[in-house]
Coordinates of N, CA and C in Angstrom, one line a residue:
X1 N 102.6 125.6 120.1 CA 101.2 125.6 119.9 C 100.5 124.3 120.4
X2 N 99.3 124.5 120.9 CA 98.6 123.3 121.5 C 98.2 122.3 120.4
X3 N 98.0 122.8 119.2 CA 97.5 121.9 118.2 C 98.6 121.0 117.6
X4 N 99.9 121.4 117.8 CA 101.0 120.6 117.2 C 101.2 119.4 118.1
X5 N 101.6 118.3 117.5 CA 101.9 117.1 118.3 C 103.4 116.8 118.2
X6 N 103.9 116.2 119.2 CA 105.3 115.8 119.2 C 105.4 114.6 118.2
X7 N 106.6 114.5 117.6 CA 106.8 113.5 116.6 C 106.9 112.1 117.3
X8 N 107.4 112.0 118.5 CA 107.5 110.7 119.2 C 106.3 110.3 119.9
X9 N 105.2 111.1 120.0 CA 104.0 110.8 120.7 C 103.2 109.9 119.8
X10 N 102.7 108.8 120.4 CA 101.8 107.9 119.7 C 100.4 108.2 119.9
X11 N 99.6 108.1 118.9 CA 98.2 108.3 119.0 C 97.5 107.1 119.6
X12 N 96.4 107.2 120.4 CA 95.8 106.1 120.9 C 95.3 105.2 119.8
X13 N 95.3 103.9 120.0 CA 95.0 102.9 119.0 C 94.0 101.9 119.6
X14 N 93.4 101.2 118.6 CA 92.5 100.1 119.1 C 93.3 99.1 119.8
X15 N 94.5 98.9 119.4 CA 95.4 97.9 120.0 C 95.7 98.2 121.5
X16 N 95.5 99.4 121.9 CA 95.8 99.8 123.3 C 94.6 99.7 124.2
X17 N 93.5 99.2 123.8 CA 92.3 99.1 124.6 C 92.6 98.2 125.8
X18 N 92.0 98.5 126.9 CA 92.2 97.6 128.2 C 91.7 96.2 128.0
X19 N 90.5 96.0 127.4 CA 90.0 94.7 127.3 C 90.9 93.9 126.3
X20 N 91.4 94.5 125.2 CA 92.3 93.8 124.3 C 93.6 93.5 125.0
X21 N 94.1 94.4 125.8 CA 95.4 94.1 126.5 C 95.2 92.9 127.4
X22 N 94.1 92.8 128.1 CA 93.8 91.7 129.0 C 93.7 90.4 128.2
X23 N 93.0 90.5 127.0 CA 92.8 89.3 126.2 C 94.2 88.8 125.6
X24 N 95.1 89.7 125.2 CA 96.3 89.3 124.6 C 97.3 88.8 125.7
X25 N 97.4 89.5 126.8 CA 98.4 89.1 127.8 C 98.0 87.9 128.5
X26 N 96.8 87.5 128.5 CA 96.4 86.2 129.2 C 96.3 85.0 128.2
X27 N 96.5 85.3 126.9 CA 96.5 84.3 125.9 C 97.7 83.4 126.0
X28 N 97.5 82.1 125.6 CA 98.6 81.2 125.7 C 99.7 81.5 124.7
X29 N 99.4 81.8 123.6 CA 100.5 82.0 122.5 C 100.8 83.5 122.4
X30 N 99.9 84.4 122.3 CA 100.1 85.8 122.1 C 100.6 86.5 123.3
X31 N 100.3 85.9 124.5 CA 100.9 86.5 125.7 C 102.4 86.2 125.8
X32 N 102.8 85.1 125.3 CA 104.2 84.8 125.3 C 104.9 85.7 124.3
X33 N 104.3 85.9 123.1 CA 104.9 86.9 122.2 C 104.9 88.3 122.7
X34 N 103.9 88.7 123.5 CA 103.8 90.1 124.0 C 104.9 90.3 125.0
X35 N 105.4 89.2 125.7 CA 106.4 89.4 126.8 C 107.8 89.1 126.3
X36 N 108.0 88.2 125.3 CA 109.3 87.7 125.0 C 109.9 87.9 123.6
X37 N 109.0 87.9 122.6 CA 109.5 87.8 121.3 C 108.6 88.7 120.4
X38 N 109.2 89.3 119.4 CA 108.5 90.1 118.4 C 107.7 89.2 117.5
X39 N 106.3 89.4 117.5 CA 105.5 88.5 116.7 C 105.7 88.8 115.2
X40 N 106.2 89.9 114.9 CA 106.4 90.3 113.5 C 107.4 89.4 112.8
X41 N 108.4 88.8 113.5 CA 109.3 87.9 112.9 C 108.6 86.6 112.5
X42 N 107.6 86.2 113.3 CA 106.9 85.0 112.9 C 106.1 85.3 111.6
X43 N 105.5 86.5 111.5 CA 104.8 86.9 110.3 C 105.7 87.0 109.1
X44 N 106.9 87.5 109.3 CA 107.9 87.6 108.2 C 108.3 86.2 107.7
X45 N 108.4 85.3 108.6 CA 108.9 83.9 108.2 C 107.9 83.2 107.3
X46 N 106.6 83.5 107.4 CA 105.6 82.8 106.6 C 105.9 83.0 105.1
X47 N 106.1 84.2 104.5 CA 106.3 84.3 103.1 C 107.7 83.7 102.7
X48 N 108.6 83.8 103.6 CA 109.9 83.2 103.3 C 109.8 81.6 103.3
X49 N 109.0 81.1 104.1 CA 108.8 79.6 104.1 C 108.1 79.2 102.8
X50 N 107.2 80.1 102.3 CA 106.5 79.8 101.0 C 107.6 79.7 99.9
X51 N 108.6 80.6 99.9 CA 109.6 80.6 98.9 C 110.5 79.3 99.0
X52 N 110.8 78.9 100.2 CA 111.6 77.7 100.5 C 110.8 76.5 99.9
X53 N 109.5 76.4 100.2 CA 108.7 75.3 99.7 C 108.6 75.3 98.2
X54 N 108.8 76.4 97.6 CA 108.6 76.5 96.1 C 109.9 76.2 95.4
X55 N 110.9 75.8 96.1 CA 112.2 75.6 95.4 C 112.2 74.4 94.3
X56 N 111.2 73.5 94.5 CA 111.2 72.5 93.5 C 110.2 72.8 92.4
X57 N 109.6 74.0 92.4 CA 108.7 74.5 91.3 C 109.5 74.9 90.1
X58 N 108.8 75.1 89.0 CA 109.5 75.7 87.8 C 110.0 77.1 88.2
X59 N 111.0 77.6 87.4 CA 111.7 78.9 87.7 C 110.7 80.0 87.7
X60 N 109.7 80.1 86.8 CA 108.8 81.2 86.7 C 108.0 81.3 88.0
X61 N 107.5 80.2 88.5 CA 106.7 80.2 89.7 C 107.6 80.6 90.9
X62 N 108.8 80.1 91.0 CA 109.7 80.4 92.0 C 110.0 81.9 92.0
X63 N 110.3 82.5 90.9 CA 110.6 83.9 90.7 C 109.4 84.7 91.2
X64 N 108.2 84.4 90.8 CA 107.0 85.1 91.2 C 106.8 85.1 92.7
X65 N 107.0 83.9 93.3 CA 106.9 83.8 94.8 C 108.0 84.6 95.5
X66 N 109.2 84.6 94.9 CA 110.2 85.4 95.6 C 109.9 86.9 95.5
X67 N 109.4 87.4 94.4 CA 109.1 88.8 94.2 C 107.9 89.1 95.1
X68 N 106.9 88.3 95.2 CA 105.7 88.6 96.0 C 106.1 88.6 97.5
X69 N 106.9 87.6 97.9 CA 107.4 87.5 99.3 C 108.2 88.7 99.6
X70 N 109.1 89.2 98.7 CA 109.9 90.3 99.0 C 109.1 91.6 99.1
X71 N 108.2 91.8 98.3 CA 107.3 93.0 98.4 C 106.5 92.9 99.7
X72 N 105.9 91.7 99.9 CA 105.1 91.6 101.1 C 105.8 91.8 102.4
X73 N 107.0 91.1 102.5 CA 107.8 91.2 103.7 C 108.4 92.6 103.9
X74 N 109.1 93.0 103.0 CA 109.9 94.3 103.2 C 109.0 95.5 103.2
X75 N 108.1 95.6 102.4 CA 107.3 96.9 102.4 C 106.2 96.9 103.4
X76 N 105.6 95.8 103.8 CA 104.6 95.8 104.7 C 105.1 95.5 106.2
X77 N 105.7 94.4 106.3 CA 106.1 94.0 107.7 C 107.3 94.8 108.3
X78 N 108.3 95.0 107.5 CA 109.4 95.7 108.1 C 109.1 97.1 108.3
X79 N 108.3 97.7 107.5 CA 107.9 99.2 107.7 C 106.9 99.3 108.8
X80 N 105.9 98.5 108.8 CA 104.8 98.7 109.8 C 104.9 97.8 111.0
X81 N 104.9 96.6 110.9 CA 104.8 95.7 112.0 C 106.0 95.7 112.9
X82 N 107.2 95.6 112.4 CA 108.4 95.5 113.2 C 108.8 96.8 113.9
X83 N 108.1 97.9 113.5 CA 108.4 99.2 114.3 C 107.5 99.3 115.5
X84 N 106.5 98.4 115.6 CA 105.5 98.5 116.7 C 106.2 97.9 118.0
X85 N 105.8 98.3 119.1 CA 106.2 97.6 120.3 C 105.8 96.1 120.3
X86 N 106.4 95.3 121.2 CA 106.1 93.9 121.2 C 104.5 93.6 121.5
X87 N 104.0 94.3 122.4 CA 102.6 94.1 122.8 C 101.7 94.4 121.6
X88 N 102.0 95.5 120.9 CA 101.1 95.8 119.7 C 101.3 94.8 118.6
X89 N 102.5 94.3 118.4 CA 102.6 93.2 117.4 C 101.8 92.0 117.8
X90 N 101.9 91.6 119.1 CA 101.1 90.5 119.5 C 99.6 90.7 119.4
X91 N 99.1 92.0 119.7 CA 97.7 92.3 119.6 C 97.3 92.3 118.2
X92 N 98.1 92.8 117.3 CA 97.8 92.7 115.9 C 97.7 91.2 115.4
X93 N 98.6 90.4 115.8 CA 98.5 89.0 115.5 C 97.3 88.3 116.1
X94 N 96.9 88.7 117.3 CA 95.7 88.2 117.9 C 94.4 88.6 117.1
X95 N 94.4 89.8 116.7 CA 93.3 90.3 115.9 C 93.1 89.6 114.6
X96 N 94.3 89.4 113.9 CA 94.3 88.7 112.6 C 93.8 87.3 112.8
X97 N 94.3 86.6 113.9 CA 94.0 85.2 114.1 C 92.5 85.1 114.4
X98 N 91.9 86.0 115.3 CA 90.5 85.9 115.6 C 89.6 86.1 114.4
X99 N 90.0 87.1 113.5 CA 89.2 87.4 112.3 C 89.3 86.2 111.4
X100 N 90.5 85.6 111.2 CA 90.6 84.4 110.3 C 89.8 83.2 110.9
X101 N 89.8 83.0 112.2 CA 89.0 82.0 112.8 C 87.5 82.2 112.6
X102 N 87.1 83.5 112.7 CA 85.7 83.8 112.5 C 85.2 83.5 111.1
X103 N 86.0 83.9 110.1 CA 85.7 83.7 108.7 C 85.7 82.2 108.4
X104 N 86.7 81.5 108.9 CA 86.8 80.0 108.7 C 85.6 79.3 109.3
X105 N 85.2 79.7 110.6 CA 84.1 79.1 111.2 C 82.8 79.3 110.5
X106 N 82.6 80.6 110.0 CA 81.5 80.9 109.2 C 81.4 80.1 108.0
X107 N 82.5 79.9 107.3 CA 82.5 79.0 106.1 C 82.2 77.6 106.4
X108 N 82.7 77.1 107.6 CA 82.3 75.7 108.0 C 80.8 75.6 108.3
X109 N 80.3 76.6 109.0 CA 78.8 76.6 109.2 C 78.0 76.7 107.9
X110 N 78.4 77.5 107.0 CA 77.8 77.6 105.7 C 77.9 76.3 104.9
X111 N 79.1 75.7 105.0 CA 79.3 74.4 104.3 C 78.4 73.3 104.9
X112 N 78.3 73.4 106.2 CA 77.4 72.3 106.9 C 76.0 72.5 106.5
X113 N 75.6 73.7 106.3 CA 74.2 74.0 105.9 C 74.0 73.5 104.4
X114 N 74.9 73.7 103.6 CA 74.9 73.2 102.2 C 74.9 71.7 102.2
X115 N 75.8 71.1 103.0 CA 75.9 69.7 103.0 C 74.6 69.0 103.6
X116 N 74.0 69.7 104.5 CA 72.7 69.1 105.1 C 71.7 69.1 104.0
X117 N 71.5 70.2 103.2 CA 70.5 70.1 102.2 C 70.9 69.2 101.0
X118 N 72.1 68.9 100.9 CA 72.5 67.9 99.9 C 72.4 66.5 100.4
X119 N 72.2 66.3 101.7 CA 72.0 65.0 102.3 C 73.3 64.3 102.5
X120 N 74.4 65.0 102.6 CA 75.7 64.4 102.9 C 75.8 64.1 104.3
X121 N 76.6 63.1 104.6 CA 76.8 62.6 106.0 C 77.8 63.4 106.8
X122 N 78.6 64.3 106.2 CA 79.5 65.1 106.9 C 79.0 66.4 107.3
X123 N 77.7 66.7 107.2 CA 77.1 68.0 107.6 C 77.3 68.2 109.1
X124 N 77.1 67.2 109.9 CA 77.2 67.4 111.4 C 78.7 67.7 111.7
X125 N 79.6 67.0 111.1 CA 81.0 67.3 111.4 C 81.4 68.7 111.1
X126 N 81.0 69.2 109.9 CA 81.3 70.5 109.5 C 80.7 71.6 110.5
X127 N 79.5 71.3 111.0 CA 78.8 72.2 111.9 C 79.5 72.2 113.2
X128 N 79.9 71.0 113.7 CA 80.6 71.0 115.0 C 82.0 71.7 114.9
X129 N 82.7 71.6 113.8 CA 84.0 72.3 113.7 C 83.8 73.8 113.7
X130 N 82.7 74.2 113.0 CA 82.4 75.6 112.9 C 82.0 76.2 114.3
X131 N 81.3 75.5 115.0 CA 80.9 75.9 116.4 C 82.1 75.9 117.3
X132 N 82.9 74.9 117.3 CA 84.0 74.8 118.2 C 85.1 75.9 117.9
X133 N 85.4 76.2 116.7 CA 86.4 77.1 116.4 C 85.9 78.6 116.3
X134 N 84.6 78.8 116.4 CA 84.1 80.1 116.4 C 84.6 80.9 117.6
X135 N 85.3 82.0 117.3 CA 85.7 82.8 118.5 C 84.6 83.6 119.1
X136 N 84.3 83.3 120.3 CA 83.2 84.0 121.0 C 83.3 83.8 122.5
X137 N 83.6 82.6 122.9 CA 83.6 82.4 124.4 C 84.8 83.1 125.0
X138 N 85.9 83.2 124.3 CA 87.0 83.9 124.9 C 86.9 85.4 125.1
X139 N 85.9 86.0 124.4 CA 85.7 87.4 124.6 C 84.9 87.8 125.9
X140 N 84.4 86.8 126.6 CA 83.7 87.0 127.9 C 84.8 87.5 128.9
X141 N 84.5 88.6 129.5 CA 85.5 89.2 130.4 C 85.7 88.2 131.7
X142 N 84.8 87.5 132.0 CA 84.9 86.6 133.2 C 85.8 85.4 132.8
X143 N 86.0 85.1 131.5 CA 86.8 84.0 131.1 C 88.1 84.4 130.6
X144 N 88.5 85.7 130.7 CA 89.8 86.1 130.2 C 90.9 85.5 130.9
X145 N 90.8 85.3 132.2 CA 91.9 84.6 132.9 C 92.1 83.2 132.6
X146 N 91.1 82.5 132.1 CA 91.2 81.1 131.7 C 91.3 80.9 130.2
X147 N 91.8 81.9 129.5 CA 91.9 81.9 128.1 C 93.0 80.9 127.6
X148 N 93.9 80.6 128.4 CA 94.9 79.6 128.1 C 94.3 78.2 127.9
X149 N 93.4 77.9 128.8 CA 92.7 76.6 128.7 C 91.7 76.5 127.5
X150 N 91.1 77.7 127.2 CA 90.2 77.7 126.0 C 91.0 77.5 124.8
X151 N 92.2 78.1 124.7 CA 93.1 77.9 123.5 C 93.5 76.5 123.4
X152 N 93.8 75.8 124.5 CA 94.2 74.4 124.4 C 93.0 73.5 123.9
X153 N 91.8 73.8 124.4 CA 90.6 73.1 124.0 C 90.4 73.3 122.5
X154 N 90.5 74.5 122.1 CA 90.2 74.8 120.6 C 91.3 74.2 119.7
X155 N 92.5 74.0 120.2 CA 93.5 73.3 119.4 C 93.3 71.8 119.3
X156 N 92.7 71.2 120.3 CA 92.6 69.8 120.3 C 91.5 69.3 119.4

């Protein structure tokens, strides 16, 4: 029947868009992950690192972090992320990173506005950090080939 789909056929995804593929493959970090290493392993290592850093905490906190890391890692990442192809893992990480940077930049800009009205001297610093880290320039299609340099400037 024409309405039945094959089990191995993948549905089109937001992660397969051509503009996103160009953004991810030309990125300094995520392009490397898309070509060489599964990005999911980096995401899996973050909760495990939290458990290792909690080893000097009391037993109750350590046990809670171990349980949360186990649930988070095994049920979410091993089932969903690590089954994706390398490119999709890198694209997923790129989207998460850009969304996190956008929220952080917005909070810096909001904090600079509050600091300005409170008369604090760090208002301009917060505003500049919010503007520099705001993801926007790299979305221009004419700058996609230079995204490596934009990433280096944002990290400095």
